[in-house]
Coordinates of C-alpha atoms and ligand atoms in Angstrom, one line a residue:
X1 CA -56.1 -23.6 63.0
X2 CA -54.7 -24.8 59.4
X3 CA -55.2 -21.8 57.5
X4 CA -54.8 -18.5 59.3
X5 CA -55.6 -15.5 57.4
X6 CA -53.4 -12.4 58.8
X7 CA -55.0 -8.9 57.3
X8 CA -52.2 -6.1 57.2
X9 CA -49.2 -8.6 57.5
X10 CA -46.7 -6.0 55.4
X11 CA -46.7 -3.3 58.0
X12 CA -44.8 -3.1 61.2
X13 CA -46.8 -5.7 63.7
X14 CA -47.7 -7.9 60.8
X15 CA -44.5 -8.3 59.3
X16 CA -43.4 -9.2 63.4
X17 CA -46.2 -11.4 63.6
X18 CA -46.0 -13.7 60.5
X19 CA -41.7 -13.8 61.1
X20 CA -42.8 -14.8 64.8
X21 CA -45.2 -17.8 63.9
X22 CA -43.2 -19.3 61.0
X23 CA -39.8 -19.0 62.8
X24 CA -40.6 -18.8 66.2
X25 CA -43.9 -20.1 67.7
X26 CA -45.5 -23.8 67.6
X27 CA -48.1 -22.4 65.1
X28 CA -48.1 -25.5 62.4
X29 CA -50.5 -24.5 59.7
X30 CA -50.5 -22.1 56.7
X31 CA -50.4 -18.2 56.9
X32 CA -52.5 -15.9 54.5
X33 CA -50.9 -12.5 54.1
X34 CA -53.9 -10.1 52.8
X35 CA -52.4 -6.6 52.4
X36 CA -53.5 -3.5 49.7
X37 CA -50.2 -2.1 50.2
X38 CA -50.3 1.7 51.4
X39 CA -47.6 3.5 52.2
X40 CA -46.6 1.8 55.7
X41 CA -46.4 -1.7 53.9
X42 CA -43.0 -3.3 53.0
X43 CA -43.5 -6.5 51.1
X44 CA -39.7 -7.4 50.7
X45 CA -39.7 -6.9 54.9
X46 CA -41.2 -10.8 54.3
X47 CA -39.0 -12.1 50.9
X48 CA -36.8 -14.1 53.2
X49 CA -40.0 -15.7 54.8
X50 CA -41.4 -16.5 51.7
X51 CA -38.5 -18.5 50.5
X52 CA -38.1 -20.4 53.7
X53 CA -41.2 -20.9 54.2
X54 CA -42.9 -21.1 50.1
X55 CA -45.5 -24.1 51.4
X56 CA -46.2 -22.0 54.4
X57 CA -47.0 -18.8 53.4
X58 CA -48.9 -17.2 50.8
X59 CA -48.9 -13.0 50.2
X60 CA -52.3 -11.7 48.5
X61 CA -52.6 -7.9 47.5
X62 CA -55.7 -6.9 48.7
X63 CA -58.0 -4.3 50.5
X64 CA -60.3 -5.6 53.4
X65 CA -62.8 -3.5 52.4
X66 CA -63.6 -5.3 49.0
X67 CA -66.1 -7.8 50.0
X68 CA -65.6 -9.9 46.8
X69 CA -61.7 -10.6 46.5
X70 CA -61.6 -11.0 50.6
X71 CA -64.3 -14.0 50.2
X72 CA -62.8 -15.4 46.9
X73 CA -60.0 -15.3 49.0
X74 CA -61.1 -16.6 52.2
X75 CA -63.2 -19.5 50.4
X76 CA -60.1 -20.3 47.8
X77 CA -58.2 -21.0 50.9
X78 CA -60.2 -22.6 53.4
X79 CA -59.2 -19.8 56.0
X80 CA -60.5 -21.1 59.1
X81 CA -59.4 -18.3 61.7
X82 CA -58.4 -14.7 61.1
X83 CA -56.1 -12.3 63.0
X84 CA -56.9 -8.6 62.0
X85 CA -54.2 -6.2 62.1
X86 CA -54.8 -4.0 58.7
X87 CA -55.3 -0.3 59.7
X88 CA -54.4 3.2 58.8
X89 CA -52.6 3.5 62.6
X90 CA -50.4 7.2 62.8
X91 CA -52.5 9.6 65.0
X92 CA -51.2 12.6 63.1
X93 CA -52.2 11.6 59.6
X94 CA -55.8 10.7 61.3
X95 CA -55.6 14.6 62.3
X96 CA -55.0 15.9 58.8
X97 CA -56.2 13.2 56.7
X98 CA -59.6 11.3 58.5
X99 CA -61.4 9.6 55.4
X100 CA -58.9 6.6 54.7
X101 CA -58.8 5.9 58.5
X102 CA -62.9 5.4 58.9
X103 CA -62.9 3.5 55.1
X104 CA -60.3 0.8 56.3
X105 CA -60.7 0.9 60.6
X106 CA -64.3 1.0 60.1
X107 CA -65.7 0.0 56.7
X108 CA -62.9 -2.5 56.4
X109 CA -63.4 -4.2 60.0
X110 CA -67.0 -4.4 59.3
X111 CA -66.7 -6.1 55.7
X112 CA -64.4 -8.9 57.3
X113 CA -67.1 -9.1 60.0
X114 CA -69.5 -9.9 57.4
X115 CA -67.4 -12.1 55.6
X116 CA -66.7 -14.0 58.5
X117 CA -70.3 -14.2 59.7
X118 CA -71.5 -16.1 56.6
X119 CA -68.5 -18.3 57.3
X120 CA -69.4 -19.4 60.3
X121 CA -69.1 -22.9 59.9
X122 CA -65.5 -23.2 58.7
X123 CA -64.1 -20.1 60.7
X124 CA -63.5 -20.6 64.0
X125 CA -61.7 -17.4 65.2
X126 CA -61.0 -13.7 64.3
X127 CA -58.8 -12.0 66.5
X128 CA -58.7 -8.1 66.5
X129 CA -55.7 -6.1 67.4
X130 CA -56.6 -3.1 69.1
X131 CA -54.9 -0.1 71.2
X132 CA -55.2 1.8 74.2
X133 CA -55.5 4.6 72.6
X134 CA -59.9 3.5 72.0
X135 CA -59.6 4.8 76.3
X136 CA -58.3 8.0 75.6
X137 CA -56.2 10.3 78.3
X138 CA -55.3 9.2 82.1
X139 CA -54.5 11.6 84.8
X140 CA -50.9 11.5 86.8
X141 CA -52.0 8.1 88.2
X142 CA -54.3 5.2 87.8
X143 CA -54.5 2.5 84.7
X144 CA -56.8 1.1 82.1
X145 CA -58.0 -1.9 82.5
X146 CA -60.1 -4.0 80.3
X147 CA -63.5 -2.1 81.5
X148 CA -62.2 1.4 81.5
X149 CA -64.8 3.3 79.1
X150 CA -64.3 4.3 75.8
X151 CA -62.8 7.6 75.7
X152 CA -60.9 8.3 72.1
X153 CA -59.7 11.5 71.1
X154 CA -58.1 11.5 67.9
X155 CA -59.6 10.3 64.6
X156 CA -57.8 7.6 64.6
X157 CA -58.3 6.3 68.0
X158 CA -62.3 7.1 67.7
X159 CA -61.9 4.5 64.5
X160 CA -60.3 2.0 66.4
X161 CA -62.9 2.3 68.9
X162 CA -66.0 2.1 66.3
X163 CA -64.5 -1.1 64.8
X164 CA -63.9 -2.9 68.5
X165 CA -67.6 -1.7 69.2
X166 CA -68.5 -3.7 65.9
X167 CA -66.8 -6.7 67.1
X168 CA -68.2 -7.0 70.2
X169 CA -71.7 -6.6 68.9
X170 CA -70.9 -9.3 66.2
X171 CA -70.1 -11.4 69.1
X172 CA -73.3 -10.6 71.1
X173 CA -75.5 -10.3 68.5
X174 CA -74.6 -13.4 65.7
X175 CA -72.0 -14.9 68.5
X176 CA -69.0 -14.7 66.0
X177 CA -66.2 -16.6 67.9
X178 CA -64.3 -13.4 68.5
X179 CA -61.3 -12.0 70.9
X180 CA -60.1 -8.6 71.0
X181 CA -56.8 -6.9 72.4
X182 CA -55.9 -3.5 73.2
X183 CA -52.5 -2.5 73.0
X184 CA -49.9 0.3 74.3
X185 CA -47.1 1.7 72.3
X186 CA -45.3 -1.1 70.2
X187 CA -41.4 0.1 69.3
X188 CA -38.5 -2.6 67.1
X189 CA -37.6 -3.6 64.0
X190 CA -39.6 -3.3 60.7
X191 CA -41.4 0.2 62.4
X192 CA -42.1 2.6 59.3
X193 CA -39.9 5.5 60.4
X194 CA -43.0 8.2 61.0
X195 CA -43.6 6.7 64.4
X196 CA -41.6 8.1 67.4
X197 CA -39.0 5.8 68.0
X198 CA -37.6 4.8 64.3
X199 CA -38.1 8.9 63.5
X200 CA -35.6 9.7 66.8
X201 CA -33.5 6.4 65.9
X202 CA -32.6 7.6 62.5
X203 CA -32.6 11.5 63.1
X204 CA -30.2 10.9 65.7
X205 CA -28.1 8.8 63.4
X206 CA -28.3 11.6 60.5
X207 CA -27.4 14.4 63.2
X208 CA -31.3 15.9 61.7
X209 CA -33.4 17.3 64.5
X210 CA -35.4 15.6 66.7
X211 CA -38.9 17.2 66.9
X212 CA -40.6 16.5 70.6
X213 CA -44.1 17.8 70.3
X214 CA -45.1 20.4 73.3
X215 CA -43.5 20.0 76.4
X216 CA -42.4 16.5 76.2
X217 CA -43.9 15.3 79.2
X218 CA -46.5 12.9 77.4
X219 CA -46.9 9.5 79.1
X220 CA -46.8 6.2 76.9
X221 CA -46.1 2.5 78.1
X222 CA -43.3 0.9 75.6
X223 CA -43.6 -2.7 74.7
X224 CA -41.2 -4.5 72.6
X225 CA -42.9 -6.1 69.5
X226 CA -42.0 -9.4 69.7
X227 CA -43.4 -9.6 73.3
X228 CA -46.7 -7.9 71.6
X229 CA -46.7 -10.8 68.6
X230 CA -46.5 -13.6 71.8
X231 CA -49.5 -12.3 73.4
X232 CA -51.6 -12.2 70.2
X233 CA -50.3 -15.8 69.6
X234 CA -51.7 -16.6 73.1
X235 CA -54.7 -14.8 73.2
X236 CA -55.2 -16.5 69.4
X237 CA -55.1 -20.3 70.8
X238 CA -56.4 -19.7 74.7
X239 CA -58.0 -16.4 74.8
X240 CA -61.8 -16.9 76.0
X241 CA -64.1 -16.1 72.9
X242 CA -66.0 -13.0 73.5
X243 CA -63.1 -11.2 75.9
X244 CA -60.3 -8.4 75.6
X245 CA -56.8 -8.7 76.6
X246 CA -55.3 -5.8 77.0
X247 CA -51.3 -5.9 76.7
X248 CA -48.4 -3.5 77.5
X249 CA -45.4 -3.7 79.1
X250 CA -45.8 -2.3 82.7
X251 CA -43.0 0.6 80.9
X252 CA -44.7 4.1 81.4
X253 CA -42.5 6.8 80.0
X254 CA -42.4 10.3 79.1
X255 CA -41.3 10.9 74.9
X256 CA -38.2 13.0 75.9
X257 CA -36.9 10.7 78.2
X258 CA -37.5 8.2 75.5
X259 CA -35.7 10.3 73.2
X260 CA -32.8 11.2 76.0
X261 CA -32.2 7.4 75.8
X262 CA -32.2 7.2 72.0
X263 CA -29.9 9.9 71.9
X264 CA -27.4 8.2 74.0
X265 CA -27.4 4.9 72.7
X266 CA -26.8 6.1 69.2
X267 CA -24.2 8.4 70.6
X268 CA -22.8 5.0 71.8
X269 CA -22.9 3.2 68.7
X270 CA -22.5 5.9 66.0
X271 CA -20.1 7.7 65.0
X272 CA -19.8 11.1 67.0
X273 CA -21.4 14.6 65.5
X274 CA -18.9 17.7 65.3
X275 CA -21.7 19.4 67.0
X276 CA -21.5 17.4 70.4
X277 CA -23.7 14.9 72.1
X278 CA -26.9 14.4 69.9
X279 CA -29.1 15.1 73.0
X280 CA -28.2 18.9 71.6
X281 CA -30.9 17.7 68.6
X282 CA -33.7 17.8 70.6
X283 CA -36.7 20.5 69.9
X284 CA -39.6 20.9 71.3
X285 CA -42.4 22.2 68.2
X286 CA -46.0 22.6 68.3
X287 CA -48.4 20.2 70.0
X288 CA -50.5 17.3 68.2
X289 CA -54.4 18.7 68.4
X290 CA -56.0 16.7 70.9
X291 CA -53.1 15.5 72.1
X292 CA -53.2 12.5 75.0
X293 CA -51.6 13.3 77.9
X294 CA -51.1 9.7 79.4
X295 CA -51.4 6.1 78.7
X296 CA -50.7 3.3 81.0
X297 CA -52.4 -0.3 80.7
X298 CA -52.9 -2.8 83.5
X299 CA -52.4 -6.3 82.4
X300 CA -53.3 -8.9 85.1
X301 CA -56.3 -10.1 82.8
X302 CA -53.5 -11.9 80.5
X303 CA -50.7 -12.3 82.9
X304 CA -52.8 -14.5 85.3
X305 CA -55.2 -15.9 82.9
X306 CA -52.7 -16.4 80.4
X307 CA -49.1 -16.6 82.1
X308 CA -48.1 -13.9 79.3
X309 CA -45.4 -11.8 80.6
X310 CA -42.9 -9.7 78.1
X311 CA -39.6 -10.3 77.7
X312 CA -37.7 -7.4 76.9
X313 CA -37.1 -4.7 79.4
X314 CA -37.4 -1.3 77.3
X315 CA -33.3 -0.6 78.0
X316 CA -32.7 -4.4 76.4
X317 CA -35.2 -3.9 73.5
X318 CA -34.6 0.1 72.6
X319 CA -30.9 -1.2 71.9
X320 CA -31.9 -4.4 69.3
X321 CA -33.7 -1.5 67.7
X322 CA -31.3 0.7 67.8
X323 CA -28.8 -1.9 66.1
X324 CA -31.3 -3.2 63.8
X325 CA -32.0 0.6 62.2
X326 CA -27.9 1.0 62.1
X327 CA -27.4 -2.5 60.3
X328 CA -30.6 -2.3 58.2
X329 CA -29.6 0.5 55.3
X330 CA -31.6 -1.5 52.9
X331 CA -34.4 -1.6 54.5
X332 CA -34.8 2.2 55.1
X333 CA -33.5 3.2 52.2
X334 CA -36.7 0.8 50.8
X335 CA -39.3 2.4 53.0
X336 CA -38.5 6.1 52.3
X337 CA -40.2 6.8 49.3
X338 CA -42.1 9.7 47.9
X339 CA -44.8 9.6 49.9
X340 CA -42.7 9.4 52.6
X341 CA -40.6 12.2 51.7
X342 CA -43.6 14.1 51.0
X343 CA -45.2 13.5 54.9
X344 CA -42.1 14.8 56.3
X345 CA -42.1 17.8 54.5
X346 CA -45.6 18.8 54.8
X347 CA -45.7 17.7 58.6
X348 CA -42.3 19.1 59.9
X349 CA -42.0 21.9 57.3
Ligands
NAD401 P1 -48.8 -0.2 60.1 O1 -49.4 1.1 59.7 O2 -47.4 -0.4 60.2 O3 -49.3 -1.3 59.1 C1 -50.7 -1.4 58.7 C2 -50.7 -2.4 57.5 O4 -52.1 -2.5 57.1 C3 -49.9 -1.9 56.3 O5 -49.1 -3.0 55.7 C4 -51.0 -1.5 55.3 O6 -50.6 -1.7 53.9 C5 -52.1 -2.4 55.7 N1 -53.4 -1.9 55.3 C6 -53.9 -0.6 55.5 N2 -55.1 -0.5 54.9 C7 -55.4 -1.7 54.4 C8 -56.6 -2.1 53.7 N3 -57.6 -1.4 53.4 N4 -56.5 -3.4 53.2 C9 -55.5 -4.2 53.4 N5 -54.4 -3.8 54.1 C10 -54.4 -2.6 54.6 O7 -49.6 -0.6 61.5 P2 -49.0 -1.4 62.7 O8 -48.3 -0.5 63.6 O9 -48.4 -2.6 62.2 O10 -50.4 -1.7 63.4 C11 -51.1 -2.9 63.1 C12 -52.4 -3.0 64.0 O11 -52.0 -2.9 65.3 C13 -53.3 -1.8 63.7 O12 -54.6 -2.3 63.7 C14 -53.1 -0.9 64.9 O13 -54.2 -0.1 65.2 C15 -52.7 -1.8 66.0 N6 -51.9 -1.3 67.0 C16 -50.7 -0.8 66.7 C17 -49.8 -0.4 67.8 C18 -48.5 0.2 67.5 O14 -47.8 0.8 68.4 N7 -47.9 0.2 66.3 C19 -50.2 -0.5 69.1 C20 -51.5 -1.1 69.4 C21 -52.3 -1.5 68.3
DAU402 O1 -50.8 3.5 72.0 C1 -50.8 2.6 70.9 C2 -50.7 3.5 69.6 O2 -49.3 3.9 69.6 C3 -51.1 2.8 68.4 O3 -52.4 2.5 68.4 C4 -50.8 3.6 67.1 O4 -51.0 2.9 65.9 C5 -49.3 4.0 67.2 O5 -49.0 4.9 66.1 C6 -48.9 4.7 68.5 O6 -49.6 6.0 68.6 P1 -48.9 7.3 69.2 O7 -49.5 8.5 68.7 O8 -48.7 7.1 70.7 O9 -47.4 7.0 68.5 P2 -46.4 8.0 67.9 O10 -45.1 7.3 67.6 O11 -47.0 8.8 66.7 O12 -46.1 9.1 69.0 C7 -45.7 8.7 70.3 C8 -45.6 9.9 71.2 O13 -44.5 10.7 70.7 C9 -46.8 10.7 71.2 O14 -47.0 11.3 72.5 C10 -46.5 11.8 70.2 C11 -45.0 12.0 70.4 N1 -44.3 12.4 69.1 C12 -44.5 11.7 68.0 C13 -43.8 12.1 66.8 C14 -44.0 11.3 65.5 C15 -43.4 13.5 69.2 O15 -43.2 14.1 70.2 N2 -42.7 13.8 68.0 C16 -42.9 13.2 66.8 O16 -42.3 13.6 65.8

């Protein structure tokens, strides 16, 4: 693996990943950052990287589903594996918005497929990075596992699924050297602040309300980021060509508790409101449409074929997030742009 080409490498995984494999991991070769740049993507989140590491990495501004500039690029730089991360990924703008979510998840998947397929001689792996959410809702008990049927529910989720159903049959069909994982609920630093835990992290700093949808009894497992970018890394170099990993981090939880324990680690860290313990923020709106009631992922495919276990317990990695979002002004202040402003508004009124 010399030159690895990472699709999506500004948003919040990406951005995890590449940091993890230049400063981190044994990875020794090049990285290939392919990104359009939507709203979710921070290039400067990677400045540092690309000082360290100029010889080493290489950021490209470009969309996966535009077959031309992805082979140029491919062929200009000998990629010879490829880990796909680039999607539209927040369930609710799936909901309101569903056409740039089948044009990038699906179209997109498919045009690197293709790419990859008349490639075959030079390209020796393409990793996809899927979720859990392609298995849709669990009852109170039981886990998916790695042959639980496709089940999705949300635009978004049935995208995910369409594009992991296109990689398999690459892989039967023209036997592309492919792996696939499916992942729970990644939370840490870098997360654009429209997912649940940087949204509750920075409310709760800004004494704003915190908006729990329904009840607040939806079930997701939590998984530190970092421990997601090690398994990817893993599954990358050992994974068995053909198979899906799925990863999560055995840490099923329901969103208020998770929000309970935001609360009172910022009311630990923070400055105190006038109006009391923050836990007072806490309001329960209308429910997402479609809305999954429960997620929880079994992971003994990679823990014993593997050895991947995570690291971070969720207590010990909600708090580095927690003090990353209170030391890292610049970076939010970066990430909260129009468009940004303009989701909030229309979403949360
Ligand atoms: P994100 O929204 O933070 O980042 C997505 C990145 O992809 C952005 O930088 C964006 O600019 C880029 N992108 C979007 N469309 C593109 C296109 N057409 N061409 C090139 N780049 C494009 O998402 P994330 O949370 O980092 O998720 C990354 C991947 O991991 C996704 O495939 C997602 O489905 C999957 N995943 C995410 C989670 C999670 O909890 N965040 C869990 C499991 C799986
Ligand atoms: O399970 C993996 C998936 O996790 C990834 O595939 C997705 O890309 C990622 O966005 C995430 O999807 P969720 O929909 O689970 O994440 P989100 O942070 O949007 O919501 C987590 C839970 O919190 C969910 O049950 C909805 C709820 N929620 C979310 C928001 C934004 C609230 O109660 N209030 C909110 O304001």
């Amino acid at each position: 693996m010399k030159t690895l080409l990472v699709t999506g490498g500004c948003g919040f995984i990406g951005v995890n990943f590449i940091r993890y494999l230049l400063d981190e991991s044994d990875f020794a070769g090049r990285i290939v950052n392919a990104d359009c740049l939507t709203y979710a993507a921070n290039p400067l989140s990677l400045s540092d990287v690309a000082i360290r590491h100029g010889d080493r990495y290489l950021f490209v501004k470009a969309d996966i589903s535009d077959r031309e500039a992805m082979g140029a690029l491919m062929d200009e730089q000998q990629v010879d594996a490829v880990c796909h991360l680039a999607a539209e990924s927040h369930v609710d703008r799936s909901i309101v918005r569903p056409q740039q979510f089948i044009q990038t998840n699906i179209v997109g998947a498919y045009t690197l497929l293709e790419l990859v397929r008349e490639r075959r001689d030079r390209i020796g792996r393409f990793h996809h990075v899927s979720t859990d959410e392609v298995f849709g809702s669990l009852g109170p008990t039981g886990l998916f596992t790695e042959d639980t049927p496709y089940r999705p529910n949300s635009p978004y989720s049935a995208s995910k699924a369409a594009s992991d159903h296109l990689v398999r049959a690459y892989h039967a069909t023209y036997g592309l050297p492919v792996t696939l994982s499916n992942c729970s609920n990644n939370y840490g630093p870098y997360q654009f602040p429209e997912k649940l835990v940087p949204l509750m992290i920075l409310n709760a700093m800004e004494g704003r309300s915190l908006p729990v949808y329904g009840d607040g009894r939806h079930v997701r497992d939590w998984l530190y980021v970092r421990d997601h970018c090690e398994a990817l890394w893993l599954v990358l170099r050992k994974g068995q060509e053909g198979r899906t990993y799925n990863i999560g981090g055995r840490n099923e939880m329901e969103n208020l508790r998770v929000v309970e324990m935001i609360c009172d680690l910022v009311d630990e860290v923070c400055a105190p409101l006038p109006s009391g313990p923050r836990r007072a923020l806490i309001t329960f709106v209308k429910d997402r449409p479609g809305h999954d009631r429960r997620y929880a992922i079994d992971t003994t495919r990679i823990e014993t074929e593997l050895g991947w276990r995570p690291r971070e317990s969720f207590a010990s990695g909600l708090r580095k997030t927690v003090e990353w979002y209170r030391t890292r002004n610049d970076w939010v202040e970066q990430v909260r742009t129009g468009a940004y402003r303009q989701w909030i508004k229309e979403h949360y009124g």
